[in-house]
Coordinates of C-alpha atoms and ligand atoms in Angstrom, one line a residue:
M1 CA 10.2 -29.2 12.8
K2 CA 11.1 -29.3 9.1
R3 CA 11.1 -26.1 6.9
L4 CA 8.4 -25.5 4.3
S5 CA 9.7 -26.5 0.9
A6 CA 8.7 -28.3 -2.3
D7 CA 10.0 -31.6 -0.9
A8 CA 8.1 -31.1 2.4
L9 CA 4.9 -30.6 0.3
G10 CA 5.7 -33.5 -2.1
I11 CA 5.6 -31.2 -5.1
S12 CA 9.3 -31.4 -6.1
E13 CA 8.6 -31.5 -9.9
R14 CA 7.5 -27.8 -9.7
P15 CA 10.4 -25.8 -11.2
F16 CA 11.8 -22.9 -9.1
G17 CA 14.7 -20.6 -9.6
P18 CA 16.4 -18.9 -12.5
G19 CA 15.1 -21.4 -15.2
A20 CA 11.5 -21.6 -14.0
P21 CA 8.7 -20.3 -16.3
V22 CA 7.7 -16.8 -15.3
G23 CA 5.1 -14.4 -16.8
L24 CA 5.0 -11.8 -14.1
V25 CA 7.8 -9.8 -12.4
H26 CA 6.8 -8.2 -9.1
L27 CA 8.9 -5.3 -7.7
G28 CA 8.7 -5.2 -3.9
I29 CA 7.7 -8.7 -2.8
G30 CA 6.8 -7.7 0.8
A31 CA 3.9 -9.0 2.8
F32 CA 1.2 -7.0 0.9
H33 CA 2.0 -8.5 -2.5
R34 CA 2.2 -12.0 -1.1
A35 CA -1.2 -11.6 0.5
H36 CA -2.9 -9.8 -2.4
Q37 CA -1.8 -9.9 -6.0
A38 CA 0.0 -13.3 -5.6
V39 CA -3.2 -14.8 -4.1
Y40 CA -5.3 -13.4 -7.0
T41 CA -2.8 -14.7 -9.5
Q42 CA -2.8 -18.2 -8.1
L43 CA -6.7 -18.3 -8.0
A44 CA -6.8 -17.0 -11.6
D45 CA -4.2 -19.4 -13.0
P46 CA -4.8 -23.0 -12.1
S47 CA -2.3 -24.3 -14.7
G48 CA 0.5 -22.2 -13.3
E49 CA 1.3 -20.4 -16.5
W50 CA 1.7 -17.0 -14.8
G51 CA 4.6 -17.8 -12.5
I52 CA 5.8 -14.8 -10.5
C53 CA 9.4 -13.6 -10.2
G54 CA 9.4 -11.7 -6.9
V55 CA 12.0 -8.9 -6.4
T56 CA 13.2 -7.4 -3.2
L57 CA 14.6 -3.9 -3.4
R58 CA 15.7 -2.5 -0.1
S59 CA 16.6 -5.6 1.9
A60 CA 17.3 -9.2 0.9
T61 CA 15.3 -10.6 3.8
V62 CA 12.4 -11.9 1.8
V63 CA 14.7 -13.5 -0.8
N64 CA 16.5 -15.2 2.1
Q65 CA 13.2 -16.4 3.5
L66 CA 11.7 -17.6 0.2
R67 CA 14.7 -19.2 -1.6
P68 CA 15.2 -22.1 0.9
Q69 CA 11.5 -22.7 0.7
D70 CA 11.4 -22.9 -3.2
G71 CA 9.3 -19.8 -3.2
L72 CA 6.6 -21.4 -1.2
Y73 CA 4.8 -19.6 1.6
S74 CA 1.5 -19.5 3.3
V75 CA -1.2 -17.0 4.0
L76 CA -2.9 -17.2 7.4
E77 CA -6.3 -15.6 7.1
R78 CA -7.6 -14.4 10.4
G79 CA -11.2 -13.4 10.7
P80 CA -13.7 -13.0 13.5
Q81 CA -15.1 -16.4 12.5
G82 CA -11.7 -18.2 12.7
D83 CA -8.6 -18.8 10.8
R84 CA -7.6 -20.6 7.6
L85 CA -4.2 -21.3 6.0
D86 CA -3.4 -21.5 2.3
V87 CA -0.1 -22.4 0.6
I88 CA 0.8 -20.1 -2.3
T89 CA 2.8 -21.8 -5.0
Q90 CA 2.9 -19.0 -7.6
V91 CA 6.3 -17.6 -6.8
R92 CA 8.8 -19.3 -9.2
D93 CA 11.9 -17.2 -8.8
V94 CA 13.2 -14.5 -6.4
I95 CA 15.7 -11.8 -7.2
D96 CA 17.7 -9.6 -4.8
G97 CA 17.3 -6.4 -6.7
S98 CA 20.3 -4.7 -5.1
S99 CA 22.8 -7.4 -5.9
E100 CA 21.4 -9.3 -8.9
T101 CA 20.8 -6.3 -11.1
A102 CA 21.7 -8.0 -14.4
R103 CA 19.3 -10.9 -13.7
L104 CA 16.5 -8.5 -12.9
S105 CA 16.9 -6.6 -16.1
A106 CA 17.0 -9.9 -18.0
R107 CA 13.8 -10.9 -16.5
I108 CA 12.0 -7.7 -17.4
A109 CA 13.5 -8.0 -20.9
D110 CA 12.2 -11.6 -21.3
P111 CA 9.4 -11.5 -23.9
A112 CA 7.6 -14.3 -21.8
V113 CA 7.1 -11.7 -19.1
Q114 CA 4.1 -9.6 -20.0
V115 CA 3.3 -7.8 -16.8
V116 CA 5.4 -6.1 -14.2
T117 CA 3.5 -5.3 -11.0
L118 CA 4.8 -3.0 -8.2
T119 CA 4.2 -2.5 -4.5
I120 CA 7.0 -0.1 -3.6
T121 CA 5.0 2.1 -1.2
E122 CA 4.6 5.8 -1.3
K123 CA 8.3 6.4 -0.8
G124 CA 9.3 4.3 -3.8
Y125 CA 8.0 6.8 -6.3
R126 CA 11.1 8.8 -6.8
T127 CA 14.3 8.3 -8.8
G128 CA 17.8 7.6 -7.3
P129 CA 20.4 5.0 -7.7
G130 CA 19.3 1.6 -6.5
G131 CA 15.6 2.6 -6.2
A132 CA 12.7 0.8 -7.7
I133 CA 12.2 3.4 -10.5
D134 CA 15.8 3.2 -11.6
R135 CA 15.7 -0.6 -11.6
L136 CA 12.5 -0.6 -13.6
I137 CA 14.0 1.9 -16.1
A138 CA 17.1 -0.3 -16.5
G139 CA 14.8 -3.3 -17.1
L140 CA 12.6 -1.5 -19.7
T141 CA 15.8 -0.3 -21.4
A142 CA 17.0 -3.8 -21.7
R143 CA 13.6 -4.9 -23.1
Y144 CA 13.7 -2.1 -25.7
R145 CA 17.2 -3.1 -26.8
G146 CA 16.2 -6.8 -26.9
G147 CA 13.4 -6.4 -29.4
G148 CA 10.9 -4.2 -27.5
S149 CA 7.9 -6.4 -27.2
P150 CA 5.0 -4.6 -25.5
I151 CA 4.6 -4.9 -21.7
T152 CA 2.3 -3.6 -19.0
V153 CA 3.6 -2.0 -15.8
L154 CA 0.9 -2.1 -13.1
S155 CA 1.3 0.0 -9.9
C156 CA -0.4 -1.5 -6.8
D157 CA 0.3 1.3 -4.4
N158 CA -1.9 3.6 -2.4
L159 CA -1.6 6.7 -4.5
N160 CA -4.1 8.7 -6.5
G161 CA -3.6 7.9 -10.2
N162 CA -0.8 5.5 -9.4
G163 CA -0.4 4.4 -13.0
E164 CA -0.2 7.9 -14.3
V165 CA 2.4 8.9 -11.6
L166 CA 4.5 5.9 -12.6
R167 CA 4.2 6.6 -16.3
D168 CA 5.3 10.2 -15.9
L169 CA 8.3 9.2 -13.8
I170 CA 9.4 6.5 -16.2
L171 CA 9.0 8.6 -19.3
A172 CA 10.7 11.7 -17.8
N173 CA 13.7 9.7 -16.6
S174 CA 14.4 7.3 -19.4
S175 CA 16.6 8.1 -22.4
G176 CA 14.9 9.7 -25.4
E177 CA 14.6 6.6 -27.5
V178 CA 13.5 4.4 -24.6
A179 CA 10.9 7.0 -23.6
A180 CA 9.6 7.2 -27.2
W181 CA 9.3 3.4 -27.4
A182 CA 7.7 3.2 -23.9
A183 CA 5.1 5.8 -24.8
E184 CA 3.9 3.5 -27.6
N185 CA 4.5 0.0 -26.2
V186 CA 4.2 0.1 -22.4
R187 CA 0.9 0.5 -20.7
F188 CA 0.6 1.9 -17.1
P189 CA -2.9 1.1 -15.9
C190 CA -4.1 2.5 -12.5
S191 CA -5.3 0.1 -9.8
M192 CA -6.9 0.1 -6.4
V193 CA -5.7 -2.6 -4.0
D194 CA -7.2 -3.4 -0.7
R195 CA -6.4 -6.0 2.0
I196 CA -5.3 -5.3 5.6
V197 CA -2.0 -7.1 6.1
P198 CA -0.3 -6.5 9.4
A199 CA 3.4 -7.4 10.0
T200 CA 3.8 -11.1 10.8
T201 CA 4.6 -11.9 14.4
D202 CA 6.3 -14.9 16.1
A203 CA 2.9 -15.9 17.5
D204 CA 1.5 -16.1 13.9
R205 CA 4.5 -18.2 12.8
A206 CA 4.0 -20.6 15.7
E207 CA 0.3 -21.0 14.9
A208 CA 0.9 -21.5 11.2
A209 CA 3.6 -24.1 11.9
G210 CA 1.0 -26.1 13.9
L211 CA -1.5 -26.0 11.0
L212 CA 1.1 -26.6 8.3
G213 CA 3.4 -29.1 10.0
A214 CA 6.4 -27.1 8.7
E215 CA 8.1 -23.9 9.6
D216 CA 7.3 -21.0 7.2
A217 CA 9.7 -18.1 7.5
A218 CA 7.8 -16.2 4.8
L219 CA 4.3 -16.5 6.3
V220 CA 2.0 -13.6 5.8
V221 CA -1.2 -12.8 7.8
A222 CA -4.3 -11.1 6.4
E223 CA -7.9 -10.3 7.0
P224 CA -10.5 -12.3 4.9
F225 CA -11.5 -9.3 2.9
R226 CA -9.7 -8.5 -0.4
Q227 CA -10.5 -6.2 -3.3
W228 CA -8.7 -5.2 -6.5
V229 CA -10.0 -2.8 -9.1
I230 CA -7.8 -2.6 -12.2
Q231 CA -8.0 -0.2 -15.2
D232 CA -8.5 -2.4 -18.2
D233 CA -5.6 -1.1 -20.3
F234 CA -3.0 -3.8 -21.0
A235 CA -0.3 -3.8 -23.7
A236 CA -0.1 -7.6 -23.9
A237 CA -1.7 -10.7 -22.2
R238 CA -2.5 -10.8 -18.5
P239 CA -3.7 -13.4 -16.0
A240 CA -7.5 -13.7 -15.9
W241 CA -7.6 -11.9 -12.5
E242 CA -11.4 -11.4 -12.8
K243 CA -11.7 -15.2 -12.2
A244 CA -10.3 -14.5 -8.7
G245 CA -12.8 -11.6 -8.1
A246 CA -10.8 -8.6 -9.5
E247 CA -12.8 -5.9 -11.2
L248 CA -11.5 -4.7 -14.6
V249 CA -12.9 -1.2 -15.3
A250 CA -12.4 1.7 -17.6
D251 CA -11.8 4.3 -14.8
V252 CA -10.3 3.4 -11.5
A253 CA -10.2 6.9 -10.1
P254 CA -13.5 6.8 -8.2
Y255 CA -12.6 3.5 -6.5
E256 CA -9.1 4.9 -5.7
R257 CA -10.5 8.1 -4.2
R258 CA -13.1 6.3 -2.1
K259 CA -10.6 3.8 -0.8
L260 CA -7.8 6.3 0.0
R261 CA -10.2 8.9 1.6
V262 CA -12.5 6.5 3.5
L263 CA -10.3 3.6 4.4
N264 CA -6.8 4.9 4.5
G265 CA -7.9 8.3 5.8
S266 CA -9.8 6.9 8.7
H267 CA -7.0 4.3 9.2
S268 CA -4.5 7.1 9.7
L269 CA -6.8 9.1 11.9
I270 CA -7.3 6.1 14.2
A271 CA -3.6 5.2 14.1
Y272 CA -2.4 8.6 15.2
L273 CA -5.2 9.2 17.8
G274 CA -4.9 5.6 18.9
A275 CA -1.1 5.6 19.3
L276 CA -1.3 8.9 21.3
S277 CA -4.0 7.3 23.5
G278 CA -1.7 4.4 24.3
Y279 CA -3.3 1.7 22.1
T280 CA -1.0 -0.8 20.5
T281 CA -3.4 -2.2 17.8
I282 CA -5.8 -0.7 15.4
A283 CA -8.5 -3.1 16.6
Q284 CA -8.2 -1.7 20.2
A285 CA -8.2 1.9 18.9
A286 CA -11.1 1.4 16.5
S287 CA -13.2 -0.2 19.4
D288 CA -12.8 3.0 21.5
D289 CA -16.1 4.8 21.0
R290 CA -14.5 8.3 20.8
L291 CA -12.1 7.3 18.1
A292 CA -14.8 5.3 16.2
E293 CA -17.0 8.4 16.3
A294 CA -14.2 10.6 15.0
A295 CA -13.6 8.2 12.1
W296 CA -17.3 8.1 11.4
H297 CA -17.6 11.9 11.3
L298 CA -14.6 12.0 8.9
I299 CA -16.3 9.6 6.6
E300 CA -19.9 10.9 6.8
D301 CA -19.4 14.7 7.2
D302 CA -16.1 15.3 5.4
V303 CA -15.3 12.6 2.8
A304 CA -18.8 11.6 1.5
P305 CA -19.6 15.0 0.1
T306 CA -16.3 15.1 -1.8
L307 CA -17.2 11.8 -3.5
A308 CA -20.8 12.6 -4.3
E309 CA -20.1 13.1 -8.0
D310 CA -18.2 9.8 -8.4
G311 CA -21.5 7.9 -8.0
L312 CA -20.2 5.1 -5.8
E313 CA -21.9 4.2 -2.5
V314 CA -19.9 5.6 0.5
L315 CA -21.6 5.1 3.8
D316 CA -22.1 1.4 3.8
Y317 CA -18.6 1.1 2.4
G318 CA -17.4 3.2 5.4
R319 CA -19.3 1.0 7.9
T320 CA -17.7 -2.1 6.5
V321 CA -14.3 -0.5 6.7
L322 CA -14.7 0.4 10.4
E323 CA -15.9 -3.1 11.1
R324 CA -12.8 -4.5 9.4
F325 CA -10.6 -2.3 11.6
R326 CA -12.3 -3.8 14.7
N327 CA -11.3 -7.4 13.6
P328 CA -9.9 -8.6 17.0
A329 CA -8.0 -11.4 15.3
L330 CA -5.7 -9.0 13.5
P331 CA -3.0 -7.5 15.6
H332 CA -2.3 -4.6 13.3
R333 CA -0.1 -2.1 15.1
T334 CA -1.1 1.6 15.3
T335 CA 2.6 2.5 14.7
Q336 CA 2.7 0.4 11.5
V337 CA -0.1 2.5 10.0
A338 CA 1.4 5.7 11.5
M339 CA 4.7 5.4 9.5
D340 CA 5.5 7.5 6.5
G341 CA 2.8 10.0 7.5
S342 CA 4.3 12.9 5.6
L343 CA 3.7 11.0 2.3
K344 CA 0.3 9.5 3.4
L345 CA -1.4 12.7 4.5
G346 CA -1.8 14.1 1.0
P347 CA -3.8 11.3 -0.6
R348 CA -5.6 10.3 2.6
L349 CA -6.6 13.6 4.2
L350 CA -5.5 16.7 2.3
G351 CA -7.4 15.9 -0.8
T352 CA -10.6 15.8 1.3
I353 CA -9.6 19.1 2.9
R354 CA -8.8 20.8 -0.4
D355 CA -12.1 19.7 -2.0
A356 CA -14.2 20.6 1.0
R357 CA -12.5 24.1 1.2
A358 CA -13.1 24.7 -2.5
A359 CA -16.8 24.0 -1.8
G360 CA -16.8 26.4 1.1
R361 CA -17.0 23.8 3.9
L362 CA -14.7 23.3 6.9
P363 CA -13.9 19.6 7.2
E364 CA -13.3 19.4 10.9
S365 CA -12.6 15.7 11.2
A366 CA -10.1 15.6 8.4
I367 CA -8.4 18.6 10.0
L368 CA -8.5 16.7 13.3
G369 CA -6.5 14.0 11.4
V370 CA -3.8 16.5 10.5
A371 CA -3.7 17.7 14.1
A372 CA -3.3 14.1 15.3
W373 CA -0.4 13.6 12.9
M374 CA 1.3 16.8 14.1
T375 CA 0.9 15.8 17.7
Y376 CA 2.2 12.3 16.9
V377 CA 5.3 13.7 15.2
Q378 CA 5.8 16.0 18.2
A379 CA 5.5 13.2 20.7
A380 CA 7.7 10.9 18.7
V381 CA 10.5 13.6 18.5
T382 CA 10.3 14.9 22.1
E383 CA 9.2 11.9 24.1
G384 CA 10.8 9.1 22.1
E385 CA 8.3 6.4 23.0
L386 CA 6.6 6.4 19.6
P387 CA 8.7 5.8 16.5
L388 CA 9.1 8.5 13.8
D389 CA 9.5 6.2 10.8
D390 CA 9.3 8.6 7.9
P391 CA 11.5 9.4 4.8
N392 CA 11.2 13.1 5.8
A393 CA 12.0 12.5 9.5
D394 CA 14.9 14.9 9.5
R395 CA 12.8 17.8 8.2
L396 CA 10.0 16.9 10.7
R397 CA 12.4 16.7 13.6
A398 CA 13.9 20.1 12.7
A399 CA 10.4 21.6 12.5
V400 CA 9.5 20.3 15.9
T401 CA 12.7 21.2 17.7
G402 CA 13.2 24.6 15.9
P403 CA 12.4 28.0 17.4
G404 CA 9.0 28.4 15.7
H405 CA 5.5 27.4 16.7
L406 CA 4.8 23.7 16.1
M407 CA 1.9 24.2 13.8
D408 CA 3.5 26.9 11.7
A409 CA 6.8 24.9 11.4
L410 CA 5.1 21.8 10.3
L411 CA 2.7 23.6 7.9
A412 CA 5.8 25.1 6.3
V413 CA 7.0 21.7 5.1
E414 CA 5.9 22.4 1.6
P415 CA 6.1 18.9 0.1
V416 CA 3.4 17.9 2.6
F417 CA 1.1 21.0 2.7
G418 CA 1.9 22.8 -0.5
P419 CA 1.8 26.5 -0.8
D420 CA -2.0 26.7 -0.5
L421 CA -3.0 25.2 2.9
P422 CA -0.7 27.4 5.1
E423 CA -2.4 30.5 3.5
D424 CA -5.9 29.4 4.4
Q425 CA -6.8 31.3 7.6
E426 CA -10.0 29.4 8.4
F427 CA -8.1 26.1 8.0
R428 CA -5.3 27.3 10.3
Q429 CA -7.8 28.5 12.9
C430 CA -9.5 25.1 13.0
L431 CA -6.2 23.2 13.0
S432 CA -5.1 25.2 16.0
E433 CA -8.3 24.4 17.9
K434 CA -7.9 20.7 16.9
L435 CA -4.3 20.7 18.2
T436 CA -5.6 21.9 21.6
E437 CA -8.3 19.2 21.5
V438 CA -5.9 16.4 20.7
A439 CA -3.5 17.6 23.5
R440 CA -6.4 17.3 25.9
Ligands
CS2_501 C1 -2.6 1.2 6.0 C2 -2.7 0.4 4.7 O1 -0.4 0.9 6.7 C3 -1.2 1.7 6.2 O2 -1.0 2.9 6.0 O3 -3.5 2.2 5.9 O4 -1.6 -0.4 4.5 C4 -4.0 -0.4 4.6 O5 -4.0 -1.5 5.6 C5 -4.2 -1.0 3.3 O6 -4.2 0.0 2.3 C6 -5.5 -1.8 3.2 O7 -5.8 -2.1 1.9

């Protein structure tokens, strides 16, 4: 069967590659971006004015998948009611960020580029040679030197205040003159992104090939649901994403908090308990009554009270989330959601725990989530059947295999639990009981 390409689709007049018109640069063109912001951009931009230049940072795989396909790929949407396939034509250039650094900086410096979006995951938000932040600073520096036209840098990662975190990192690590320019000319809106996008499998690629009549090495799979709430704070023009259903609001924080604590919090809880119970997929785990009940308690008893002042509806939102997890057509692996737990725990569960403790409550289900993570880490280190995929894996392994008690050793990992939680005796007592419960 032929490979997906502009020729294969009969659209060979569409420019692709270094000379193609581009208005957006995206750092981290993994599956999530391709199934989320790229889809919104295509729907918002029928004339193709906002071509995307997609950048890979850690591995060139996606560049090698997309380049032979002229940037074309498809999204296989899998819902309980059936599947649909759409070809996305919005990607007009791809850059391997680790080898084509000059070309990346030139793209970010190009005045035609008005927005840089990012999906670099939790672990991308730190500086270091070759990382996303350093590449972005290099690009912004080139833009400043080349005339300094205003630009928006839009984080699309699952972090509280993602835009503010990014702004602080960029301003603190740029040279003085670039930081001064950026403080005036670069905007860093916050955004809340949502769509479940499991890793693509060979079975997905075979199904898509049947529907498409061509092989698509860059296929992504997603649930039908998608949501994007963006802080309306742009330095220059942007695609009319609202035409594709995005919500532009003054304050994203309540949406972010609800999504992180309800959806991602219960996702992580179900992933750890599910993986420990032997479930391969989130859909299987979320269909187990005991796990579904634990997730519901987390949402209703622990999370909802912490969100009361935000004024957004929580329980119906939570019901819909658990329904989405049960989508049997989506083989989302428990171990995929379980990865990078040391960075995910904070925004997903510990915020709920801290707020509840400050209000004098004991959030047992959120604490169960922490116990499930600890037990998962222990099982991954000592039994070796579950993967420990985490940037702090060495620290975690040392904590599990060291002489101390498991709970104390893991609670002492300060970047995860801070100085406050290990001091909270009631929290510790409850966590210890939950560890016994999970072990059972
Ligand atoms: C998941 C998220 O992998 C994970 O940790 O919780 O990727 C989740 O699927 C998305 O945030 C949904 O929008």
